[in-house]
Amino acid sequence: MITVAELQAAITKRINSYNQTDSSLTQRTTERRDLLASQHHILATDIISPFDVPRQNLSAMDGYALAGGSTLDAGSYIEIVGESQAGAPFSGSSVTSEIQLQPGQGVRIFTGAVVPSDCDTVVMQENTNFAAIKDGIDKSQSYQIQLTKTAVAGNNIRRQGEEIESGEVVLHAGKRLNPADISLLANLGVAQVEVYQPLTVGILATGDELVAVGEPLQSLAQIYNSNTPTLKSMLAHLPIQIHDYGIIPDDLERTKQAVLTAMQECDVVISTAGVSVGDYDFLTTVIEDLGQINHYKVAMKPGKPFVFGELNKDLSVPVLYFGLPGNPLSSVVGSLQFIIPALWRLSGIDVADMPLPLTVTATLSSDVKKSPGRADFQRGIVSQNEAGEYVVTPAGKQDSHRIKQLSHANCLIVLPQQSGSMSAGEQVTVQLFPWS
């Protein structure tokens, strides 16, 4: 039975093998998206800055821009002959009608305003005093300020191009666009971006006992299909399109037809339930008929009967297949550990930009039970104590069919494969839920 780490590595290796071929899984077409609709999608081309940032020398402070050659010692007087504000740069002295400033002259300036070309220093207004002016002065007249602190030449100026130079690649193809990237692109005036077209992911649930949410339960033997809504919500932030193939009854031919349809329409197929060894679990038979099973059963709890395979018989392009057990917790754990990372890799993302699970080390607040042999992912509630240390409390009984504890938990307590039960006070690794 393969370990969690081994299965993760095997999935990654198989996806990397696609990257070295002309598989449509990794050579998909692209599309243009409006900037705000591009979040979480993967850039298909480099983004090149159309101009310098800043585009001109700008003031980093409210204060006064001083002409080059001005005396900067404390006590020096500067004649202020104009003003520069954001969106309205200094265009010449209203007093002398001259644009050029002389040593000993300057302009009132505000944060983000253009620094006149013949000014080389901005002094903060806190480091000046008014000299020959009165309150309520007419700003169309020149006036004097006195430096109360020695200024340093070149200070408080954001230099043209110091952040971004025109023609610079600011985002590379393969970048997963996040809110900070949206901010950067908006600052550059980029209204649309070229991204990879979303993967098409098919989801199907199996089981005679399942009823779609919103439909009435007809007997006590029926339960609602919670796995499909769970998967859809967990995958909502990925650059994918989901095809929901509904609930498939426990019938070999109908299961085969559903999988056949999905594999012809999708890049990836995910199923829930039907992958164990019961008399009515037909999915493994169907996958072996239509494709191949690469790995079956992983040494973890919950989610041991996890299937990783390919649906590729009579197809020129392989379709990845992931088979999850039927209980909700197994779907969550299997998705977090295997499916979501795989979908990101298939999306065209740069490896350096792969979303990583957030893990912390926490102290157990109570004992946990475990038998050696499988990695155990137990639901927990992690918090910080007054000292700022992480403490984790198991979220009730850990049976994999229990759904209330999953809702109340905010993390998974990750217990290594060979470890046994652990006592309060011992430290463990905690994997926070992405939505926590």
CSV table of C-alpha atoms in Angstrom, one decimal:
chain,number,residue,atom,x,y,z
A,1,MET,CA,0.0,0.0,0.0
A,2,ILE,CA,1.5,3.3,-1.1
A,3,THR,CA,2.2,6.1,1.4
A,4,VAL,CA,0.7,9.6,1.2
A,5,ALA,CA,4.1,11.1,0.2
A,6,GLU,CA,4.6,8.3,-2.4
A,7,LEU,CA,1.2,8.9,-4.0
A,8,GLN,CA,1.7,12.7,-4.0
A,9,ALA,CA,5.1,12.1,-5.8
A,10,ALA,CA,3.6,9.6,-8.2
A,11,ILE,CA,0.8,12.0,-9.2
A,12,THR,CA,3.3,14.8,-9.7
A,13,LYS,CA,5.6,12.6,-11.8
A,14,ARG,CA,2.8,11.6,-14.1
A,15,ILE,CA,1.7,15.2,-14.6
A,16,ASN,CA,5.2,16.2,-15.2
A,17,SER,CA,5.4,13.6,-17.9
A,18,TYR,CA,2.5,15.3,-19.6
A,19,ASN,CA,4.4,18.6,-19.5
A,20,GLN,CA,7.1,17.0,-21.7
A,21,THR,CA,4.6,15.9,-24.4
A,22,ASP,CA,2.1,17.7,-26.6
A,23,SER,CA,-0.8,16.5,-24.4
A,24,SER,CA,-3.8,18.8,-24.5
A,25,LEU,CA,-3.8,18.7,-20.7
A,26,THR,CA,-0.7,21.0,-20.8
A,27,GLN,CA,-1.0,22.6,-24.3
A,28,ARG,CA,-4.4,24.1,-24.0
A,29,THR,CA,-5.6,27.1,-25.9
A,30,THR,CA,-5.8,30.6,-24.2
A,31,GLU,CA,-8.4,33.2,-23.8
A,32,ARG,CA,-8.5,36.9,-23.0
A,33,ARG,CA,-10.2,37.8,-19.7
A,34,ASP,CA,-11.1,41.2,-18.2
A,35,LEU,CA,-8.8,42.0,-15.4
A,36,LEU,CA,-11.3,41.4,-12.5
A,37,ALA,CA,-12.4,38.1,-14.1
A,38,SER,CA,-8.8,36.8,-14.2
A,39,GLN,CA,-8.2,36.2,-10.5
A,40,HIS,CA,-7.0,32.7,-9.8
A,41,HIS,CA,-6.4,32.0,-13.5
A,42,ILE,CA,-3.0,31.3,-14.9
A,43,LEU,CA,-1.2,33.8,-17.1
A,44,ALA,CA,-0.4,32.4,-20.6
A,45,THR,CA,1.9,35.2,-21.6
A,46,ASP,CA,4.4,37.5,-19.9
A,47,ILE,CA,3.1,40.9,-18.9
A,48,ILE,CA,5.5,43.7,-20.0
A,49,SER,CA,5.3,47.2,-18.5
A,50,PRO,CA,4.3,49.8,-21.1
A,51,PHE,CA,6.0,52.6,-19.1
A,52,ASP,CA,8.2,53.5,-16.2
A,53,VAL,CA,6.9,53.4,-12.7
A,54,PRO,CA,6.9,56.1,-11.4
A,55,ARG,CA,6.5,57.8,-14.8
A,56,GLN,CA,8.3,60.9,-13.5
A,57,ASN,CA,10.1,61.9,-10.3
A,58,LEU,CA,7.5,62.2,-7.6
A,59,SER,CA,7.5,63.6,-4.1
A,60,ALA,CA,7.3,61.1,-1.3
A,61,MET,CA,6.2,63.7,1.2
A,62,ASP,CA,4.2,66.8,1.7
A,63,GLY,CA,6.7,69.6,1.8
A,64,TYR,CA,8.9,71.7,-0.5
A,65,ALA,CA,10.9,70.8,-3.6
A,66,LEU,CA,14.2,72.8,-3.7
A,67,ALA,CA,16.1,73.8,-6.8
A,68,GLY,CA,19.5,72.2,-7.3
A,69,GLY,CA,22.3,74.2,-5.8
A,70,SER,CA,20.1,75.5,-2.9
A,71,THR,CA,21.8,75.8,0.5
A,72,LEU,CA,20.4,72.9,2.6
A,73,ASP,CA,21.7,73.9,6.0
A,74,ALA,CA,19.4,74.5,9.0
A,75,GLY,CA,18.5,78.2,9.1
A,76,SER,CA,18.7,78.6,5.3
A,77,TYR,CA,15.9,80.6,3.6
A,78,ILE,CA,14.1,79.4,0.5
A,79,GLU,CA,11.8,81.4,-1.7
A,80,ILE,CA,8.7,79.5,-2.7
A,81,VAL,CA,7.5,80.6,-6.1
A,82,GLY,CA,4.8,78.1,-7.0
A,83,GLU,CA,3.1,74.8,-6.3
A,84,SER,CA,3.0,71.2,-7.5
A,85,GLN,CA,0.2,68.9,-6.6
A,86,ALA,CA,-0.9,65.5,-7.8
A,87,GLY,CA,-2.4,65.9,-11.3
A,88,ALA,CA,-1.4,69.6,-11.5
A,89,PRO,CA,2.4,69.9,-11.8
A,90,PHE,CA,4.4,73.2,-11.4
A,91,SER,CA,4.3,74.9,-14.8
A,92,GLY,CA,6.2,78.1,-14.0
A,93,SER,CA,6.4,80.8,-11.5
A,94,SER,CA,3.4,83.0,-11.3
A,95,VAL,CA,5.6,85.8,-10.0
A,96,THR,CA,8.4,85.8,-12.6
A,97,SER,CA,6.6,83.9,-15.4
A,98,GLU,CA,9.7,81.7,-15.7
A,99,ILE,CA,9.7,77.9,-15.6
A,100,GLN,CA,13.3,77.5,-14.5
A,101,LEU,CA,14.0,77.7,-10.8
A,102,GLN,CA,17.1,79.2,-9.4
A,103,PRO,CA,19.2,78.1,-6.4
A,104,GLY,CA,17.5,79.3,-3.3
A,105,GLN,CA,14.1,78.8,-4.8
A,106,GLY,CA,11.5,76.0,-4.6
A,107,VAL,CA,7.9,75.1,-4.8
A,108,ARG,CA,5.3,73.8,-2.4
A,109,ILE,CA,4.7,70.2,-3.2
A,110,PHE,CA,2.4,67.4,-2.1
A,111,THR,CA,2.8,63.6,-1.9
A,112,GLY,CA,2.6,62.0,-5.3
A,113,ALA,CA,3.1,65.3,-7.2
A,114,VAL,CA,5.7,65.7,-10.0
A,115,VAL,CA,9.0,67.1,-8.8
A,116,PRO,CA,10.1,69.9,-11.2
A,117,SER,CA,13.0,68.9,-13.4
A,118,ASP,CA,15.4,71.4,-11.8
A,119,CYS,CA,14.6,70.3,-8.2
A,120,ASP,CA,16.8,67.7,-6.6
A,121,THR,CA,15.5,67.6,-3.0
A,122,VAL,CA,12.2,67.5,-1.1
A,123,VAL,CA,12.1,68.6,2.5
A,124,MET,CA,9.3,67.7,4.8
A,125,GLN,CA,7.1,70.5,5.8
A,126,GLU,CA,7.7,69.5,9.5
A,127,ASN,CA,11.3,70.6,9.0
A,128,THR,CA,10.5,74.1,7.9
A,129,ASN,CA,9.1,77.3,9.3
A,130,PHE,CA,7.3,80.1,7.5
A,131,ALA,CA,9.5,83.2,7.3
A,132,ALA,CA,8.2,86.3,5.6
A,133,ILE,CA,4.6,85.4,5.3
A,134,LYS,CA,1.4,85.8,7.2
A,135,ASP,CA,-1.6,83.5,7.8
A,136,GLY,CA,-4.0,83.4,4.9
A,137,ILE,CA,-1.3,84.4,2.4
A,138,ASP,CA,-2.2,84.6,-1.3
A,139,LYS,CA,-0.4,81.5,-2.7
A,140,SER,CA,0.0,83.4,-6.0
A,141,GLN,CA,2.6,85.5,-4.3
A,142,SER,CA,6.1,84.3,-3.5
A,143,TYR,CA,7.0,83.7,0.2
A,144,GLN,CA,9.9,82.4,2.2
A,145,ILE,CA,10.4,79.4,4.4
A,146,GLN,CA,13.3,78.6,6.7
A,147,LEU,CA,14.8,75.2,7.1
A,148,THR,CA,14.7,74.1,10.7
A,149,LYS,CA,16.8,71.0,10.0
A,150,THR,CA,19.6,70.3,7.6
A,151,ALA,CA,18.2,68.7,4.4
A,152,VAL,CA,19.9,65.9,2.5
A,153,ALA,CA,20.2,66.3,-1.2
A,154,GLY,CA,18.1,63.7,-3.1
A,155,ASN,CA,15.8,62.9,-0.1
A,156,ASN,CA,12.1,62.2,-0.3
A,157,ILE,CA,11.9,61.7,-4.1
A,158,ARG,CA,10.5,58.6,-5.8
A,159,ARG,CA,12.8,58.4,-8.9
A,160,GLN,CA,11.3,57.7,-12.4
A,161,GLY,CA,11.5,54.0,-13.1
A,162,GLU,CA,12.9,53.1,-9.7
A,163,GLU,CA,10.2,50.5,-9.2
A,164,ILE,CA,9.5,49.3,-12.8
A,165,GLU,CA,11.3,50.2,-16.0
A,166,SER,CA,9.5,50.4,-19.3
A,167,GLY,CA,9.7,47.1,-21.1
A,168,GLU,CA,10.3,45.2,-17.9
A,169,VAL,CA,8.6,41.8,-17.5
A,170,VAL,CA,6.5,42.3,-14.3
A,171,LEU,CA,4.6,39.0,-14.4
A,172,HIS,CA,5.7,35.8,-16.1
A,173,ALA,CA,3.6,33.2,-17.9
A,174,GLY,CA,2.5,30.6,-15.4
A,175,LYS,CA,1.7,33.1,-12.6
A,176,ARG,CA,-1.5,32.5,-10.7
A,177,LEU,CA,-3.2,35.8,-10.5
A,178,ASN,CA,-4.0,37.1,-7.0
A,179,PRO,CA,-5.4,40.4,-5.7
A,180,ALA,CA,-1.9,41.9,-5.5
A,181,ASP,CA,-1.3,41.0,-9.2
A,182,ILE,CA,-4.6,42.7,-10.0
A,183,SER,CA,-3.4,45.8,-8.2
A,184,LEU,CA,-0.1,45.8,-10.1
A,185,LEU,CA,-1.8,45.3,-13.5
A,186,ALA,CA,-4.4,48.0,-12.8
A,187,ASN,CA,-1.6,50.4,-12.0
A,188,LEU,CA,-0.2,49.6,-15.4
A,189,GLY,CA,-3.5,50.2,-17.1
A,190,VAL,CA,-3.9,46.6,-18.2
A,191,ALA,CA,-7.6,46.0,-18.7
A,192,GLN,CA,-7.4,42.4,-20.1
A,193,VAL,CA,-4.9,39.5,-19.8
A,194,GLU,CA,-4.2,36.3,-21.7
A,195,VAL,CA,-4.8,33.2,-19.5
A,196,TYR,CA,-5.0,29.5,-20.1
A,197,GLN,CA,-8.5,28.2,-20.7
A,198,PRO,CA,-9.8,26.5,-17.6
A,199,LEU,CA,-9.5,22.8,-17.2
A,200,THR,CA,-12.8,20.9,-17.6
A,201,VAL,CA,-13.4,18.7,-14.5
A,202,GLY,CA,-16.2,16.1,-14.4
A,203,ILE,CA,-17.7,15.2,-11.0
A,204,LEU,CA,-20.0,12.2,-10.5
A,205,ALA,CA,-21.4,10.6,-7.4
A,206,THR,CA,-22.5,6.9,-7.2
A,207,GLY,CA,-24.9,5.1,-5.0
A,208,ASP,CA,-28.5,4.0,-5.0
A,209,GLU,CA,-29.0,5.6,-1.6
A,210,LEU,CA,-28.1,9.1,-2.8
A,211,VAL,CA,-30.7,11.9,-3.3
A,212,ALA,CA,-29.8,15.3,-4.8
A,213,VAL,CA,-30.0,18.2,-2.4
A,214,GLY,CA,-33.3,19.9,-2.7
A,215,GLU,CA,-35.2,16.7,-3.5
A,216,PRO,CA,-37.3,14.9,-0.8
A,217,LEU,CA,-36.0,11.8,0.9
A,218,GLN,CA,-38.4,9.0,0.1
A,219,SER,CA,-37.2,6.5,2.8
A,220,LEU,CA,-35.0,6.1,5.8
A,221,ALA,CA,-32.5,4.3,3.6
A,222,GLN,CA,-31.8,7.4,1.6
A,223,ILE,CA,-29.3,10.1,2.3
A,224,TYR,CA,-28.4,13.4,0.6
A,225,ASN,CA,-25.5,13.6,-1.8
A,226,SER,CA,-23.2,15.9,0.1
A,227,ASN,CA,-20.0,15.0,-1.7
A,228,THR,CA,-20.7,16.8,-4.9
A,229,PRO,CA,-21.5,20.2,-3.2
A,230,THR,CA,-18.4,19.6,-1.0
A,231,LEU,CA,-16.2,19.1,-4.0
A,232,LYS,CA,-17.7,22.0,-5.9
A,233,SER,CA,-17.1,24.4,-3.0
A,234,MET,CA,-13.5,23.2,-2.4
A,235,LEU,CA,-12.6,23.6,-6.1
A,236,ALA,CA,-14.4,26.9,-6.6
A,237,HIS,CA,-11.2,29.0,-6.4
A,238,LEU,CA,-9.4,26.9,-9.0
A,239,PRO,CA,-9.2,27.9,-12.7
A,240,ILE,CA,-11.6,25.1,-13.8
A,241,GLN,CA,-15.0,24.5,-15.3
A,242,ILE,CA,-17.0,21.8,-13.5
A,243,HIS,CA,-19.4,19.4,-15.3
A,244,ASP,CA,-21.8,17.8,-12.8
A,245,TYR,CA,-22.9,14.4,-14.1
A,246,GLY,CA,-25.2,13.9,-11.2
A,247,ILE,CA,-25.9,10.7,-9.2
A,248,ILE,CA,-25.1,7.4,-10.9
A,249,PRO,CA,-27.0,4.3,-9.6
A,250,ASP,CA,-25.2,1.1,-8.6
A,251,ASP,CA,-25.4,-0.4,-12.0
A,252,LEU,CA,-22.4,-1.5,-14.0
A,253,GLU,CA,-23.6,-0.5,-17.5
A,254,ARG,CA,-24.9,2.9,-16.3
A,255,THR,CA,-21.7,3.6,-14.4
A,256,LYS,CA,-19.7,2.7,-17.5
A,257,GLN,CA,-21.8,5.0,-19.7
A,258,ALA,CA,-21.5,7.9,-17.3
A,259,VAL,CA,-17.7,7.5,-17.1
A,260,LEU,CA,-17.4,7.1,-20.8
A,261,THR,CA,-19.4,10.4,-21.4
A,262,ALA,CA,-17.3,12.2,-18.8
A,263,MET,CA,-14.0,11.1,-20.2
A,264,GLN,CA,-15.0,12.3,-23.7
A,265,GLU,CA,-15.9,15.8,-22.4
A,266,CYS,CA,-13.4,16.5,-19.6
A,267,ASP,CA,-9.7,16.8,-18.8
A,268,VAL,CA,-10.1,15.3,-15.4
A,269,VAL,CA,-12.8,13.1,-13.9
A,270,ILE,CA,-13.5,12.8,-10.1
A,271,SER,CA,-15.9,10.3,-8.6
A,272,THR,CA,-17.1,9.7,-5.1
A,273,ALA,CA,-18.0,6.3,-3.6
A,274,GLY,CA,-18.0,3.0,-5.5
A,275,VAL,CA,-14.2,2.5,-5.3
A,276,SER,CA,-14.2,-0.1,-2.4
A,277,VAL,CA,-14.5,-3.8,-2.8
A,278,GLY,CA,-18.3,-4.3,-2.2
A,279,ASP,CA,-20.6,-6.2,-4.5
A,280,TYR,CA,-22.0,-2.9,-5.8
A,281,ASP,CA,-18.8,-0.9,-6.1
A,282,PHE,CA,-18.4,-0.9,-9.9
A,283,LEU,CA,-16.1,2.0,-10.5
A,284,THR,CA,-12.7,0.2,-10.3
A,285,THR,CA,-14.0,-2.3,-12.8
A,286,VAL,CA,-15.1,0.5,-15.2
A,287,ILE,CA,-11.8,2.3,-14.9
A,288,GLU,CA,-9.8,-0.8,-15.6
A,289,ASP,CA,-12.0,-1.4,-18.7
A,290,LEU,CA,-11.8,2.2,-20.1
A,291,GLY,CA,-8.3,3.0,-18.9
A,292,GLN,CA,-6.0,2.0,-16.2
A,293,ILE,CA,-5.5,2.2,-12.4
A,294,ASN,CA,-2.1,3.6,-11.5
A,295,HIS,CA,-2.5,3.3,-7.8
A,296,TYR,CA,-5.2,2.0,-5.5
A,297,LYS,CA,-5.3,2.3,-1.7
A,298,VAL,CA,-3.1,4.7,0.2
A,299,ALA,CA,-1.9,4.4,3.7
A,300,MET,CA,-4.0,7.1,5.3
A,301,LYS,CA,-7.0,7.5,7.5
A,302,PRO,CA,-9.6,8.5,6.4
A,303,GLY,CA,-9.5,7.8,2.6
A,304,LYS,CA,-7.7,4.5,2.3
A,305,PRO,CA,-9.5,3.4,-0.9
A,306,PHE,CA,-8.3,6.3,-3.0
A,307,VAL,CA,-7.9,5.6,-6.7
A,308,PHE,CA,-5.5,7.4,-9.1
A,309,GLY,CA,-5.8,6.4,-12.7
A,310,GLU,CA,-6.2,7.4,-16.3
A,311,LEU,CA,-9.1,7.1,-18.8
A,312,ASN,CA,-7.3,6.8,-22.0
A,313,LYS,CA,-8.4,3.7,-23.9
A,314,ASP,CA,-9.1,4.6,-27.6
A,315,LEU,CA,-8.2,8.3,-26.8
A,316,SER,CA,-5.3,10.2,-28.1
A,317,VAL,CA,-5.2,12.2,-24.9
A,318,PRO,CA,-5.1,10.8,-21.4
A,319,VAL,CA,-7.9,11.9,-18.9
A,320,LEU,CA,-6.8,11.8,-15.3
A,321,TYR,CA,-9.1,10.0,-12.9
A,322,PHE,CA,-9.4,10.4,-9.2
A,323,GLY,CA,-11.7,8.1,-7.2
A,324,LEU,CA,-12.7,9.2,-3.7
A,325,PRO,CA,-14.4,7.1,-1.0
A,326,GLY,CA,-18.0,7.9,-0.2
A,327,ASN,CA,-17.8,9.6,3.2
A,328,PRO,CA,-17.5,13.4,3.3
A,329,LEU,CA,-14.4,13.6,5.4
A,330,SER,CA,-12.5,11.3,3.0
A,331,SER,CA,-13.5,13.6,0.1
A,332,VAL,CA,-12.1,16.6,2.0
A,333,VAL,CA,-8.9,14.9,3.0
A,334,GLY,CA,-8.3,13.3,-0.4
A,335,SER,CA,-9.0,16.6,-2.2
A,336,LEU,CA,-6.6,18.6,0.0
A,337,GLN,CA,-3.7,16.1,-0.2
A,338,PHE,CA,-4.0,14.9,-3.8
A,339,ILE,CA,-6.6,16.4,-6.1
A,340,ILE,CA,-6.3,20.1,-5.6
A,341,PRO,CA,-2.4,20.1,-6.0
A,342,ALA,CA,-2.8,18.0,-9.1
A,343,LEU,CA,-5.4,20.4,-10.6
A,344,TRP,CA,-3.1,23.3,-10.0
A,345,ARG,CA,-0.2,21.5,-11.7
A,346,LEU,CA,-2.4,20.7,-14.7
A,347,SER,CA,-3.6,24.3,-14.9
A,348,GLY,CA,-0.3,25.5,-16.3
A,349,ILE,CA,0.9,27.1,-13.1
A,350,ASP,CA,4.6,27.8,-12.5
A,351,VAL,CA,5.9,25.4,-9.9
A,352,ALA,CA,7.3,28.3,-7.8
A,353,ASP,CA,3.8,29.7,-7.6
A,354,MET,CA,2.1,26.5,-6.4
A,355,PRO,CA,-0.3,27.2,-3.5
A,356,LEU,CA,1.1,25.4,-0.4
A,357,PRO,CA,-0.9,24.1,2.5
A,358,LEU,CA,-0.4,26.2,5.6
A,359,THR,CA,0.9,24.1,8.4
A,360,VAL,CA,2.0,25.0,12.0
A,361,THR,CA,3.3,23.2,15.0
A,362,ALA,CA,0.9,23.0,17.8
A,363,THR,CA,0.6,21.4,21.3
A,364,LEU,CA,-2.1,18.9,21.9
A,365,SER,CA,-4.5,19.9,24.6
A,366,SER,CA,-5.7,16.3,25.1
A,367,ASP,CA,-4.8,12.8,24.2
A,368,VAL,CA,-5.4,11.4,20.7
A,369,LYS,CA,-5.9,7.8,19.8
A,370,LYS,CA,-4.1,6.2,16.8
A,371,SER,CA,-2.7,2.9,15.6
A,372,PRO,CA,0.6,2.7,13.7
A,373,GLY,CA,0.5,1.8,10.0
A,374,ARG,CA,-1.4,4.7,8.3
A,375,ALA,CA,-1.0,8.5,8.4
A,376,ASP,CA,-4.0,9.9,10.3
A,377,PHE,CA,-5.7,13.2,9.5
A,378,GLN,CA,-7.9,14.0,12.5
A,379,ARG,CA,-10.1,17.0,12.7
A,380,GLY,CA,-9.0,19.7,15.2
A,381,ILE,CA,-9.6,23.2,16.5
A,382,VAL,CA,-6.4,25.2,16.6
A,383,SER,CA,-6.0,28.5,18.5
A,384,GLN,CA,-3.3,30.6,20.2
A,385,ASN,CA,-2.8,30.9,23.9
A,386,GLU,CA,-1.9,34.1,25.8
A,387,ALA,CA,1.8,33.4,25.0
A,388,GLY,CA,1.1,33.2,21.3
A,389,GLU,CA,1.7,29.5,21.1
A,390,TYR,CA,-0.5,27.3,19.0
A,391,VAL,CA,-2.7,24.8,20.8
A,392,VAL,CA,-4.9,22.2,19.1
A,393,THR,CA,-7.9,20.3,20.5
A,394,PRO,CA,-9.3,17.3,18.7
A,395,ALA,CA,-12.8,18.0,17.4
A,396,GLY,CA,-14.8,15.2,19.0
A,397,LYS,CA,-14.9,11.6,17.8
A,398,GLN,CA,-12.9,11.0,14.7
A,399,ASP,CA,-15.1,8.5,12.8
A,400,SER,CA,-14.9,9.4,9.1
A,401,HIS,CA,-18.7,9.5,8.6
A,402,ARG,CA,-19.2,12.3,11.2
A,403,ILE,CA,-19.9,15.6,9.4
A,404,LYS,CA,-20.7,18.0,12.3
A,405,GLN,CA,-17.1,17.8,13.6
A,406,LEU,CA,-15.8,18.6,10.2
A,407,SER,CA,-17.9,21.8,10.1
A,408,HIS,CA,-16.7,22.8,13.6
A,409,ALA,CA,-13.0,22.1,12.9
A,410,ASN,CA,-10.6,24.5,11.4
A,411,CYS,CA,-7.7,22.2,10.7
A,412,LEU,CA,-6.4,18.6,10.3
A,413,ILE,CA,-4.1,17.2,12.9
A,414,VAL,CA,-1.5,15.3,10.9
A,415,LEU,CA,-0.3,12.2,12.7
A,416,PRO,CA,2.7,10.3,11.0
A,417,GLN,CA,2.2,6.9,9.6
A,418,GLN,CA,4.3,5.0,12.1
A,419,SER,CA,3.2,6.9,15.2
A,420,GLY,CA,0.8,5.6,17.8
A,421,SER,CA,-1.4,7.4,20.2
A,422,MET,CA,-0.2,10.7,21.5
A,423,SER,CA,-0.6,12.4,24.8
A,424,ALA,CA,-1.6,15.9,25.8
A,425,GLY,CA,1.4,18.2,25.8
A,426,GLU,CA,3.1,16.6,22.8
A,427,GLN,CA,3.6,18.6,19.6
A,428,VAL,CA,2.0,17.8,16.3
A,429,THR,CA,1.8,19.2,12.8
A,430,VAL,CA,-1.5,21.0,12.1
A,431,GLN,CA,-2.7,21.6,8.5
A,432,LEU,CA,-5.1,24.6,8.5
A,433,PHE,CA,-8.2,24.3,6.3
A,434,PRO,CA,-7.9,26.9,3.4
A,435,TRP,CA,-11.2,28.4,4.4
A,436,SER,CA,-10.2,28.8,8.1
